[in-house]
Coordinates of C-alpha atoms in Angstrom, one line a residue:
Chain A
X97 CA 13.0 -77.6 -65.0
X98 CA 12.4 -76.7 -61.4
X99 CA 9.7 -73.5 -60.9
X100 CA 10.9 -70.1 -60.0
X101 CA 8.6 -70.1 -57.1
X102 CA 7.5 -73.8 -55.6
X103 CA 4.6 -74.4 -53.4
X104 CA 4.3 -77.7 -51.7
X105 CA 1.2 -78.1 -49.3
X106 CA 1.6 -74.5 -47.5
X107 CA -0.7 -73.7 -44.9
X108 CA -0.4 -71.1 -41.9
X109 CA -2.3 -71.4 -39.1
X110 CA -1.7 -68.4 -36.3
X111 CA -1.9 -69.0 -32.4
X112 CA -1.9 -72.5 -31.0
X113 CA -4.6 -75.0 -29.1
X114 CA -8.3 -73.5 -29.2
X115 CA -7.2 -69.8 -30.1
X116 CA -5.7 -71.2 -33.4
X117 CA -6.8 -69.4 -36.4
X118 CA -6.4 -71.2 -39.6
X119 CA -5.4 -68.3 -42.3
X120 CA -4.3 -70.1 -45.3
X121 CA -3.8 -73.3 -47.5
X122 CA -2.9 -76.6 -47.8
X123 CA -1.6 -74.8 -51.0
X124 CA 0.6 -76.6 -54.0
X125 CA 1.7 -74.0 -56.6
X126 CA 4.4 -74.0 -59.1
X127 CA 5.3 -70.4 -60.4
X128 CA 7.4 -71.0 -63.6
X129 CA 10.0 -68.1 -64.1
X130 CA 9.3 -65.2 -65.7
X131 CA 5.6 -65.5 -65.1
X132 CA 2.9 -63.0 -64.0
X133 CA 1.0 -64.5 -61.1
X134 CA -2.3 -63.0 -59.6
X135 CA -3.6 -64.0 -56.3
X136 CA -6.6 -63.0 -56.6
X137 CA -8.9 -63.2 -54.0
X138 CA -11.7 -61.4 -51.3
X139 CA -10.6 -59.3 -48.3
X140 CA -8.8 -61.7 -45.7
X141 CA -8.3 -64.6 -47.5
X142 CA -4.4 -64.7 -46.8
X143 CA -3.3 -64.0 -49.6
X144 CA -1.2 -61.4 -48.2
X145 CA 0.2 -63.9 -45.5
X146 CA 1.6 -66.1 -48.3
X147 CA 3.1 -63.4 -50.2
X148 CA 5.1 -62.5 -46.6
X149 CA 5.6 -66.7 -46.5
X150 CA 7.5 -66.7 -49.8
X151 CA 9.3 -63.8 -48.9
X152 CA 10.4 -65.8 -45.7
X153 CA 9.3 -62.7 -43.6
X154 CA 6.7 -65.0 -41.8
X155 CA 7.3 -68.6 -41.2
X156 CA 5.0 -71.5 -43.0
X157 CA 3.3 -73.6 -40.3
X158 CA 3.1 -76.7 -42.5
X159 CA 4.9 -77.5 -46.0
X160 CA 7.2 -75.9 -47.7
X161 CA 7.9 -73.2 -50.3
X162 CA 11.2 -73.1 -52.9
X163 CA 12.5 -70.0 -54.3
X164 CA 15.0 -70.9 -56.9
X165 CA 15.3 -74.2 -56.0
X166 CA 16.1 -73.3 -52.4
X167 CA 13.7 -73.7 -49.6
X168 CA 12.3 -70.5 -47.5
X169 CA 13.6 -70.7 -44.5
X170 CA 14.8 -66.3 -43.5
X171 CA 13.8 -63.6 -45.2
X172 CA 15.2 -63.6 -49.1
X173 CA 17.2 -60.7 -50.3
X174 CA 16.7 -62.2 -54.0
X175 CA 13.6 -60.6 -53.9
X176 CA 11.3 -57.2 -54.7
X177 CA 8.7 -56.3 -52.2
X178 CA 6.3 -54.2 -52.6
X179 CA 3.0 -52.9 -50.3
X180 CA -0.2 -51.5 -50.3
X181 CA 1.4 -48.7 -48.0
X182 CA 4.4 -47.5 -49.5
X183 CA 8.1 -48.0 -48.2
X184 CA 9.6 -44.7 -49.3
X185 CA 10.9 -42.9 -46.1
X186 CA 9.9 -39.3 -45.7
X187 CA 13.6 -37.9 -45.1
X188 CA 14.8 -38.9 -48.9
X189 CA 14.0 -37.5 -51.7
X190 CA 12.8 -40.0 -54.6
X191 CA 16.3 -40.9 -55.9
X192 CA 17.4 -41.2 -52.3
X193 CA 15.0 -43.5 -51.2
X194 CA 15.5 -45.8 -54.5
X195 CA 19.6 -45.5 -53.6
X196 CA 18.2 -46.9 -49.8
X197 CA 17.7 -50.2 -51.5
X198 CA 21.0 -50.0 -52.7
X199 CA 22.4 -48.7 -49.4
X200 CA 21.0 -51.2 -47.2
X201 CA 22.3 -54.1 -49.4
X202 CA 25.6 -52.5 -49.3
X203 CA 25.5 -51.6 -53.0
X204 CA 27.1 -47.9 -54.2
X205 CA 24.0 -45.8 -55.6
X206 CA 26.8 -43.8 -57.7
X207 CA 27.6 -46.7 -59.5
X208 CA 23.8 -47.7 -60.2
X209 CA 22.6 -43.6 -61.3
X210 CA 22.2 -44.7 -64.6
X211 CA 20.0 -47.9 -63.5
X212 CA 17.8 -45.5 -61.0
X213 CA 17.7 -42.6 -63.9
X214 CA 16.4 -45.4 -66.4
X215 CA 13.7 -46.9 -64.2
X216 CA 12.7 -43.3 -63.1
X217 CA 12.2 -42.5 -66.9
X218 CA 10.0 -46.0 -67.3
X219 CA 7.3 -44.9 -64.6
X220 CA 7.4 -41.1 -66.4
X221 CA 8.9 -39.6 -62.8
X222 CA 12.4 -38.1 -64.5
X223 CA 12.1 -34.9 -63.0
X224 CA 10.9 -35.7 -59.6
X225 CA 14.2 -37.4 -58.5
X226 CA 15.3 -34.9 -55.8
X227 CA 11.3 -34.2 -54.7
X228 CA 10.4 -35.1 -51.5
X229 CA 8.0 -38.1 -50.9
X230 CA 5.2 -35.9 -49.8
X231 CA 5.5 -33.4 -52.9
X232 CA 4.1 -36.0 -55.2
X233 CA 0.4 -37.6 -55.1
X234 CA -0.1 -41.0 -54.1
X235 CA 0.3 -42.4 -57.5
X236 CA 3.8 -40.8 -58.3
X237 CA 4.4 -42.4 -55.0
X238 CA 3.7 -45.7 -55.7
X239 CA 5.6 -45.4 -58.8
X240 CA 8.7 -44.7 -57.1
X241 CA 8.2 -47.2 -55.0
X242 CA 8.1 -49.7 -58.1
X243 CA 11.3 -48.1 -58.9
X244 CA 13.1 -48.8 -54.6
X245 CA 11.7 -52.4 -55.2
X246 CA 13.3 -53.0 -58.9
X247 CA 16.5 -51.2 -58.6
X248 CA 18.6 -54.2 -57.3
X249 CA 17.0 -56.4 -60.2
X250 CA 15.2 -59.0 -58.4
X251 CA 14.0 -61.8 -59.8
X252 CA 11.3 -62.7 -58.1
X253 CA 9.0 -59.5 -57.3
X254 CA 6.4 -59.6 -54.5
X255 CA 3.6 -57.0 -55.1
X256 CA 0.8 -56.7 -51.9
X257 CA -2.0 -54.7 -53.5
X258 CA 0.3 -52.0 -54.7
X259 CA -2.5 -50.1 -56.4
X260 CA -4.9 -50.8 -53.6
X261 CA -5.3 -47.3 -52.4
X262 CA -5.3 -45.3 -55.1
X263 CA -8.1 -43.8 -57.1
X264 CA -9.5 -45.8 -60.2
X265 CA -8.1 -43.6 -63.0
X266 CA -4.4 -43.7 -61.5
X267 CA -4.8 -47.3 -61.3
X268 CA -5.3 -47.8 -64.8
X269 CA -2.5 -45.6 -65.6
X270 CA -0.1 -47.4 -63.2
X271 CA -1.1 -50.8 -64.2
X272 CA -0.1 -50.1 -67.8
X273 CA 3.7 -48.4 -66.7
X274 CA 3.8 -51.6 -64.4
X275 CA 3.0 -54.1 -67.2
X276 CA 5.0 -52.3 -69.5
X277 CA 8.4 -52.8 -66.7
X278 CA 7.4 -56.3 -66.3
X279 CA 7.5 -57.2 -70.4
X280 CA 11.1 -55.2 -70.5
X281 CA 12.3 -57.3 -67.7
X282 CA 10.9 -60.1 -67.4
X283 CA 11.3 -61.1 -63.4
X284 CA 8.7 -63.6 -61.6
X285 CA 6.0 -61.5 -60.6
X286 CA 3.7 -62.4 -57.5
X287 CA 0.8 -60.0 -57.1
X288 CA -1.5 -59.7 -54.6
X289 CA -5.3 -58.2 -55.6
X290 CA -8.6 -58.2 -55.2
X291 CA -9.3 -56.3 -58.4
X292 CA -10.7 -59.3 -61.1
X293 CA -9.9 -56.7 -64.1
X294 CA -6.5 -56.3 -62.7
X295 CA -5.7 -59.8 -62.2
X296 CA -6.9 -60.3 -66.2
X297 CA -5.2 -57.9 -67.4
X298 CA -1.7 -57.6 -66.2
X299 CA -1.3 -61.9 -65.4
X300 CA 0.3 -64.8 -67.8
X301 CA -2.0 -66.7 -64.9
X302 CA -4.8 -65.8 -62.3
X303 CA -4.6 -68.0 -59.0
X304 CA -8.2 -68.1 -57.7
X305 CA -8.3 -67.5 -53.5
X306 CA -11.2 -68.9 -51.4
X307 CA -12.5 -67.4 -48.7
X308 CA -10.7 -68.0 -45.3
X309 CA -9.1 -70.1 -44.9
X310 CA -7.7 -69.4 -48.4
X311 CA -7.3 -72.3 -50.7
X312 CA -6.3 -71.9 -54.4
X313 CA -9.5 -72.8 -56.1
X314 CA -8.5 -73.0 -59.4
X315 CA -5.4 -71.2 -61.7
X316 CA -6.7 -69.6 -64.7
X317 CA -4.3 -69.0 -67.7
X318 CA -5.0 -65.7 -69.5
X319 CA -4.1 -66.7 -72.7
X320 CA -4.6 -63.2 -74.2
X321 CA -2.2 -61.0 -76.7
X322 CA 0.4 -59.1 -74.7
X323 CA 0.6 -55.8 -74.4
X324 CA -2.9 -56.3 -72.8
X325 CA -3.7 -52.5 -74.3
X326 CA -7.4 -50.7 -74.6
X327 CA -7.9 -53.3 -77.6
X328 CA -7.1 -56.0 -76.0
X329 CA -9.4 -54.7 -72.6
X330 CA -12.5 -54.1 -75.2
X331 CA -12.2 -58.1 -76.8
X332 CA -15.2 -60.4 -76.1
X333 CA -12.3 -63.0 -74.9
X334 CA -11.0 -60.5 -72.0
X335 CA -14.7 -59.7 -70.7
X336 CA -15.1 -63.2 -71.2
X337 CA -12.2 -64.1 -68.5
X338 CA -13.6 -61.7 -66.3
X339 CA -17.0 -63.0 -66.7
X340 CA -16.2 -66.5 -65.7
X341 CA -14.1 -65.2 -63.1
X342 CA -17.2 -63.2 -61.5
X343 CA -19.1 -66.6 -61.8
X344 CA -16.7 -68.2 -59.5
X345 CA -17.0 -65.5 -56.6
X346 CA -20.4 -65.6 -57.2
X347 CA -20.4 -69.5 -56.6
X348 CA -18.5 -68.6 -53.0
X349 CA -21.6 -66.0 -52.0
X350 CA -19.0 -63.3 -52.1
X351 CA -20.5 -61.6 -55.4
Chain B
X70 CA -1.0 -8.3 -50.3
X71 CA 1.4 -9.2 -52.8
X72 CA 1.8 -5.3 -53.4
X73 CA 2.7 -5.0 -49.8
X74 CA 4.9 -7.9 -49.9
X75 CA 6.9 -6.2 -52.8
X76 CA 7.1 -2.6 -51.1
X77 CA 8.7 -4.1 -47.8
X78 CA 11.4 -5.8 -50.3
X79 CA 12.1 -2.7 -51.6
X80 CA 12.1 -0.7 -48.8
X81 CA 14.1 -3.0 -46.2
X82 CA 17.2 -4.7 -45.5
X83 CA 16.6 -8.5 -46.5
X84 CA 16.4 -9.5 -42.8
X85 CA 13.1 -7.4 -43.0
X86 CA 11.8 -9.7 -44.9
X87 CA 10.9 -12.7 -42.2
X88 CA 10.3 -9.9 -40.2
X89 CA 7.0 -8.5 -41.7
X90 CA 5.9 -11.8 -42.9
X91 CA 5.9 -12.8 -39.6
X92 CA 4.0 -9.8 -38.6
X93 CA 1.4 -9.7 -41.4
X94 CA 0.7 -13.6 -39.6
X95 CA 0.9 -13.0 -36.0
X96 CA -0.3 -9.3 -35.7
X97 CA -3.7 -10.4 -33.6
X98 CA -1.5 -11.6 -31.6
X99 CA 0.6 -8.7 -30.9
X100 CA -2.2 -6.9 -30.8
X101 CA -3.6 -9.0 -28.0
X102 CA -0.4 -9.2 -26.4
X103 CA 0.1 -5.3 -26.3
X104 CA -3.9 -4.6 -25.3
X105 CA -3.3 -7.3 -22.3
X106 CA -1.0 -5.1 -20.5
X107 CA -2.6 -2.1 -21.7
X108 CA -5.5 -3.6 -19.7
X109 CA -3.4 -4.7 -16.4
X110 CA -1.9 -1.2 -16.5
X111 CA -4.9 0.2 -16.6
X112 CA -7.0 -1.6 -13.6
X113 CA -4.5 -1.2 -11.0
X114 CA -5.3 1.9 -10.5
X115 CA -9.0 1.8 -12.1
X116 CA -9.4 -0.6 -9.0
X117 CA -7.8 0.8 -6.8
X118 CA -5.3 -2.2 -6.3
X119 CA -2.8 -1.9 -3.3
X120 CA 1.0 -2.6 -4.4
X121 CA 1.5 -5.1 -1.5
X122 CA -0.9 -7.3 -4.4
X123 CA -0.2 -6.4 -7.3
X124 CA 1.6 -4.0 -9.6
X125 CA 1.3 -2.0 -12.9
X126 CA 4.1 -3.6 -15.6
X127 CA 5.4 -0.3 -15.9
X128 CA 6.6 -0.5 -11.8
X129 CA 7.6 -3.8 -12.7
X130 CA 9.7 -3.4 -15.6
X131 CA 11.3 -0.3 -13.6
X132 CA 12.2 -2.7 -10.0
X133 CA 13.4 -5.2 -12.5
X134 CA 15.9 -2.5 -13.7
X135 CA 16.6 -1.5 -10.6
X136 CA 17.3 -4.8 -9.1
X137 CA 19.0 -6.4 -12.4
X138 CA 22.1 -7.3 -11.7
X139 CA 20.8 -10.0 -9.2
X140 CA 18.1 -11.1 -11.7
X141 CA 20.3 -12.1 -14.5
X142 CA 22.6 -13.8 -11.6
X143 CA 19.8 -16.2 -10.9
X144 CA 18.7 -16.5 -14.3
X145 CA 21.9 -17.8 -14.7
X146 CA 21.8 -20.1 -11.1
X147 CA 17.9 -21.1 -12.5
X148 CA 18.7 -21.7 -16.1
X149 CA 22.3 -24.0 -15.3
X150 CA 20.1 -26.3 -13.1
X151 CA 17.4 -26.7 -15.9
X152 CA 19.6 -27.2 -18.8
X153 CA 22.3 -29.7 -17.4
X154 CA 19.8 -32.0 -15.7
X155 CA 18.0 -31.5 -19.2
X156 CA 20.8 -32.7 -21.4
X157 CA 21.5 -35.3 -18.6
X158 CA 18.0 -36.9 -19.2
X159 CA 18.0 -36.5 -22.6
X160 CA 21.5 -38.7 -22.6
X161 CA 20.1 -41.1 -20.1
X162 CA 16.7 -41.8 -21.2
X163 CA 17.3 -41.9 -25.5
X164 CA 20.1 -44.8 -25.1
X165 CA 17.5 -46.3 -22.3
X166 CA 14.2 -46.1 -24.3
X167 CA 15.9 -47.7 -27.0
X168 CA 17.2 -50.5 -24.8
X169 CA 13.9 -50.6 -23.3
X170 CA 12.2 -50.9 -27.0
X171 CA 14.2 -53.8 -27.8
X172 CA 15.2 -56.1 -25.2
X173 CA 12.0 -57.8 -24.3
X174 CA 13.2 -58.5 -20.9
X175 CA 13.2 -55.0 -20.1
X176 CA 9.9 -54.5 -21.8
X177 CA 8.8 -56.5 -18.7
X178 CA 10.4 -55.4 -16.0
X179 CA 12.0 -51.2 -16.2
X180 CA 8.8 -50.2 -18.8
X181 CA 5.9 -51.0 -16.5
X182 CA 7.9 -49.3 -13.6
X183 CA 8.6 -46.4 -15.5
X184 CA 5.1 -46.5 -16.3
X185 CA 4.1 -46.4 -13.0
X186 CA 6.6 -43.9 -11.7
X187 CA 5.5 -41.7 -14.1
X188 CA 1.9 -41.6 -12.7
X189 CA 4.0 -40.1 -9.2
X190 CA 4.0 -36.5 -9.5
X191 CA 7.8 -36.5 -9.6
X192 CA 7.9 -32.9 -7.6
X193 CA 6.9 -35.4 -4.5
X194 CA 10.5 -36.1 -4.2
X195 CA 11.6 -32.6 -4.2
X196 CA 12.2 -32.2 0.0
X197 CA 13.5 -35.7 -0.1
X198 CA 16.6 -34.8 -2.2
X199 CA 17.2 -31.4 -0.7
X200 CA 17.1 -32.7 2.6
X201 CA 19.6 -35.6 1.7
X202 CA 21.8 -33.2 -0.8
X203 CA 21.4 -30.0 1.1
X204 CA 21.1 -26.4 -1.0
X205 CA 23.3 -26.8 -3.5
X206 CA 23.2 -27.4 -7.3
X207 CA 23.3 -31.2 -7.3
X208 CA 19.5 -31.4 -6.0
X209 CA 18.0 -29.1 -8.1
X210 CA 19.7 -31.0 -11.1
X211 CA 18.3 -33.9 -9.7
X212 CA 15.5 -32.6 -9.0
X213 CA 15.3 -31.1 -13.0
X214 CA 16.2 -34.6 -14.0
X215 CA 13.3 -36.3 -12.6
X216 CA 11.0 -34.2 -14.5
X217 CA 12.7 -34.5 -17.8
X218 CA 13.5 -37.9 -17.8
X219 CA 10.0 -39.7 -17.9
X220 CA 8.6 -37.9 -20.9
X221 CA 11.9 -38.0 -22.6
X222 CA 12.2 -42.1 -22.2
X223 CA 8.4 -43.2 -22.7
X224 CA 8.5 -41.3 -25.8
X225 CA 11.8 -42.2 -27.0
X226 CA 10.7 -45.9 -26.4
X227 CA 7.5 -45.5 -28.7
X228 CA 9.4 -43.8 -31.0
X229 CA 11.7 -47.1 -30.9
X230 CA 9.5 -49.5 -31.2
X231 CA 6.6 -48.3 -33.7
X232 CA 8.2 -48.7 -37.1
X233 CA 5.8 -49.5 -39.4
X234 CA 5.4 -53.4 -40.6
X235 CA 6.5 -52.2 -44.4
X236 CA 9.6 -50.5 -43.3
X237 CA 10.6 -53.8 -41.0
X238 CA 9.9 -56.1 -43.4
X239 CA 11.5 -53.8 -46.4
X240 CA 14.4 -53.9 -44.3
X241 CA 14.7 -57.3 -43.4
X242 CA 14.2 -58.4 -47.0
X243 CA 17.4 -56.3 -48.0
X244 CA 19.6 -58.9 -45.6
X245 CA 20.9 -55.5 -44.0
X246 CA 22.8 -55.7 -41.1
X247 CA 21.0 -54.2 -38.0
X248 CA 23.4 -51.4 -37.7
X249 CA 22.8 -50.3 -41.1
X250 CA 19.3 -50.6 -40.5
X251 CA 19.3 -48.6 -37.5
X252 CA 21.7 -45.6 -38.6
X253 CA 20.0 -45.8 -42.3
X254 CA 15.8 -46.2 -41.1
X255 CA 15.0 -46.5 -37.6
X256 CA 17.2 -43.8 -35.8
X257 CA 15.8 -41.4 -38.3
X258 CA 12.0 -42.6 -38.1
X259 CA 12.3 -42.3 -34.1
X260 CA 13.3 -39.0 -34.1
X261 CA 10.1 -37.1 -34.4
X262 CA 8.5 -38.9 -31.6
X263 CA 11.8 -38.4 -29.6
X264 CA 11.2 -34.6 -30.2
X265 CA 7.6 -34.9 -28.5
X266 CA 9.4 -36.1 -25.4
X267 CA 11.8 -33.3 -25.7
X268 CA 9.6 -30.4 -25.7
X269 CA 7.3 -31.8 -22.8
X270 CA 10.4 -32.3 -20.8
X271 CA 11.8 -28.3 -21.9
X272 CA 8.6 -27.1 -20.7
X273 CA 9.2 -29.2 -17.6
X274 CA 12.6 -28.5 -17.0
X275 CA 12.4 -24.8 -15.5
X276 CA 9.3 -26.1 -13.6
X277 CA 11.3 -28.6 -11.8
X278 CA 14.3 -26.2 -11.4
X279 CA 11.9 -23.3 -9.6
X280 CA 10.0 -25.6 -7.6
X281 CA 13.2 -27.1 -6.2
X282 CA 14.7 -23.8 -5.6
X283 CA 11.2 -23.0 -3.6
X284 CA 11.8 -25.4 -1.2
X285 CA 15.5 -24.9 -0.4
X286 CA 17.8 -23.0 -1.5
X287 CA 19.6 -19.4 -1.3
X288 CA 19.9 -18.4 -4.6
X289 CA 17.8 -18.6 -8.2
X290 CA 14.8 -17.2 -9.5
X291 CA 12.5 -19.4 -7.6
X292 CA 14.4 -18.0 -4.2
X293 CA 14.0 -15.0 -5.5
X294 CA 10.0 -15.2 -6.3
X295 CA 9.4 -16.4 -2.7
X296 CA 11.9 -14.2 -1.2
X297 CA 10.0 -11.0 -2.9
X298 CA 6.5 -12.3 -2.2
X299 CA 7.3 -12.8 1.8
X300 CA 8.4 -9.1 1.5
X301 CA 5.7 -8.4 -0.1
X302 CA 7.3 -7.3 -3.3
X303 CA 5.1 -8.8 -6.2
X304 CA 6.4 -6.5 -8.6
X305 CA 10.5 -8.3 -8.1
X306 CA 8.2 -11.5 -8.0
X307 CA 6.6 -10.9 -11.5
X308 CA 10.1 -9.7 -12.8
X309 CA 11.3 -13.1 -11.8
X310 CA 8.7 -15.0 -13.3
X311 CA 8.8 -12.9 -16.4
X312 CA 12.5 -14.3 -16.9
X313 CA 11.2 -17.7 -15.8
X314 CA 9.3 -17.3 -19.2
X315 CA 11.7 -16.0 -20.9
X316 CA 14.0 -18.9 -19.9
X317 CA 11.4 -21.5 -20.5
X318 CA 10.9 -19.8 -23.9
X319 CA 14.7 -19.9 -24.9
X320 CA 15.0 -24.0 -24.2
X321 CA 11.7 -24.1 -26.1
X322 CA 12.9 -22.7 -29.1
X323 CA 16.3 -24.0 -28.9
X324 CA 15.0 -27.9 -29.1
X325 CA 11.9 -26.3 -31.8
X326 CA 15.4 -25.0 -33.8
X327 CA 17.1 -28.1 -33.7
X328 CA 14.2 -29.9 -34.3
X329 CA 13.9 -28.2 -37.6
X330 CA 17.7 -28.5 -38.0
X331 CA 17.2 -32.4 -37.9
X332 CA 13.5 -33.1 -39.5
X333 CA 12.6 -30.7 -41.6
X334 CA 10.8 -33.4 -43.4
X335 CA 8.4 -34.1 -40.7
X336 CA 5.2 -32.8 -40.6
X337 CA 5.1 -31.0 -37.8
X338 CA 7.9 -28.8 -38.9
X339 CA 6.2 -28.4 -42.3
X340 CA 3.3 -27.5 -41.2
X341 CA 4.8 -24.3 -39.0
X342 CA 6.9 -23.4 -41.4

């Protein structure tokens, strides 16, 4: 069975001759379908940079990465992206700026209301459809933005530190509505943190990140009851996973 | 407050309303506004000041009358040359800046000039294009142009080209074609910096227009200013530049209306509002 998401010997190295910065890899990876994936890994490591690699929105400069079975070479439309700074568009109401998905893949919005309506109603935003970006706080905000980067049903979804700006509480909250999407629909998920109890709780596996340039250190699988729910958060096993996982930061001089 | 808010709504017609909202807000200022000329009024004769200087606005707002006619003919002369080479820049510069924003050739070459150019006090050119063009309309339009037109197109091509990374690469992982894009995200992101550019360049526009009409010409408010200062008429001259300001004021708030006509979103229209 080939992976949803291969990885063969990626590295990116920006500038050329003796400005050159080496961001990222040699990396080998194989994401199987369907599976939560954590990059998890300290500021400037690159793990953004691969994310934007397998989205074929920045070029690899050695190897080569397989969505699908095809290789990156432009940007893929099969995809979900998501970023730490929201891509809702301040002239659209929330419903509008999930239809601008739709709209810029030449899809009808009309046809897809009952799609938008349901996805609204999984992040608990029915009833802000036709507010304006700026009405709502920066959690219902990231929220809808789950809901612009799910709408057209990707199968592979690219998240860049979506929670990374928000306060601790509305993480928590967020990160159970997002695991909750994620176990109803199953799509590959890539997702890019530097929170260790994030990684643990919402991945089927946690990609460890060196340092810069970032190498995968070692992929961890969480083999912990899904949903991952205040019971499962409390269990010797999960502080355990995040134990070891501190141990291995700690080995890098970062914690 | 809320009781006085209630009272007006009973008392007044519904256009009231706005009305006395925006009075409860700005009355310092019209209370400033009033006490100013109160003051000016006042000193003229408090300090003894000869008419050949100065005048009260009550003699002012009487040789305005007296002369008006001619006024609002120039008004009209003044505020024709402003607005056409206005809406000429505007035309010129928006399609150029966003030329300019994505051809990288011209990123190169037109953008540093422009650059440049701009750094030229543009009123420099004013005798050049009077003497060449003569008195008519077409300098001062020129003239207007040149003003307008820098502001308008280093603005525009920020606005073009400052999209933010998410939104690009949002857009380019939707496979959209680039007209799409640009109709759908980009045309409508650019417009609030576009707006910067065009209220610098109203605020310019009458500036260019008198100031071209200073150094030749036989009719306009800025002939009219000079004309009634070498006759030593300051009271015509201040009733000119009083409908200088009111003419600067109505292409202010015509491109502040239709910028609130096109993004009320933006926060600079919100927070006004």
């Amino acid at each position: 069975m080939t992976a949803a998401v291969q990885l063969s010997n990626v590295s990116k190295t920006f500038g050329a001759g003796a400005d050159a910065v080496h961001a990222f890899g040699p990396v080998d990876l194989a994401i199987e379908g369907g599976a939560f994936i954590s990059l998890l890994g300290p500021s400037g490591c690159g793990k953004s940079t691969l994310m934007l690699m397998i989205a074929g929105l920045l070029a690899v400069s050695d190897g080569e990465i397989r969505v699908n079975g095809e290789r990156v070479s432009k940007p893929r439309t099969d995809i979900g992206i998501m970023f730490q700074d929201n891509t809702l568009v301040p002239w659209r109401h929330v419903e509008g700026n999930i239809a601008l998905q739709l709209e810029l893949r030449g899809l009808d919005p009309k046809a897809n209301q009952p799609k938008i309506d349901e996805l609204l109603k999984s992040v608990r935003l029915e009833g802000f459809a036709h507010r304006m970006p700026h009405e709502l706080s920066g959690g219902m905000q990231q929220r809808a933005a789950f809901c612009q980067a799910l709408v057209h049903d990707p199968k592979t979804v690219l998240l860049d530190e979506p929670l990374g700006k928000l306060d601790a509480m509305t993480r928590e909250s967020i990160r159970n509505d997002l695991q909750a999407l994620w176990m109803q629909k199953r799509p590959t998920v890539v997702f890019v943190t530097h929170s260790i109890e994030e990684a643990v709780q919402l991945s089927s596996r946690v990609c460890v990140v060196t340092p810069r340039p970032g190498r995968i250190d070692r992929v961890i699988d969480i083999d912990l009851p899904w949903p991952r729910d205040l019971a499962v958060k409390r269990s010797a096993r999960f502080a355990n996973y995040v134990a070891d996982i501190q141990g291995i930061f700690h080995g890098f001089g970062i914690l | 407050m809320a009781s006085a808010s209630s009272e007006t709504a009973r008392l007044g017609p519904r256009w009231f309303d706005p009305l006395s909202r925006w009075a409860a807000k700005s009355w310092m200022f019209v209370l400033f506004f009033i006490g100013f000329f109160l003051f000016w009024e006042v000193s003229i004769d408090l300090f003894q000041v000869p008419r050949y200087i100065l005048n009260k606005p009550s003699e002012i707002l009487l040789a305005s009358r007296a002369d008006l006619p001619r006024l609002l003919e120039y008004t009209y002369v003044t505020g024709l040359e402003a607005i056409i080479g206005y809406v000429i820049a505007i035309a010129i510069a928006v399609p150029l800046g966003l030329a300019i924003a994505f051809s990288s050739i011209l990123r190169r070459t037109i953008y540093p000039f422009f650059v440049s150019i701009e750094m030229t006090p543009k009123i420099a050119f004013a005798p050049l294009f009077i003497s060449w063009l003569g008195f008519g309309l077409l300098p001062k339009v020129i003239i207007v142009f040149l003003v307008c037109f820098f502001p308008i197109v280093l603005n525009a091509i920020l606005a073009f080209s400052s999209l933010p990374d998410e939104l690009d690469r949002f857009c380019r992982s939707t496979g959209a074609h680039w007209a799409r894009v640009f109709w759908k995200v980009r045309l409508p992101a650019a417009m609030p910096q576009c707006f910067v550019g065009f209220k610098y360049a109203a605020l310019n526009a009458t500036v260019g227009a008198t100031i071209a009409e200073f150094i030749g010409s036989d009719q306009g408010l800025g002939f009219y200013i000079q004309i009634s200062t070498g006759n030593m008429r300051p009271d015509l001259a201040f009733a000119g530049i009083f409908l200088l300001t009111l003419l600067g004021l109505l292409m202010f708030g015509l491109v502040t209306a239709a910028e609130r006509l096109l993004i009320p979103w933006h926060i600079s229209v919100r927070r006004n509002a």
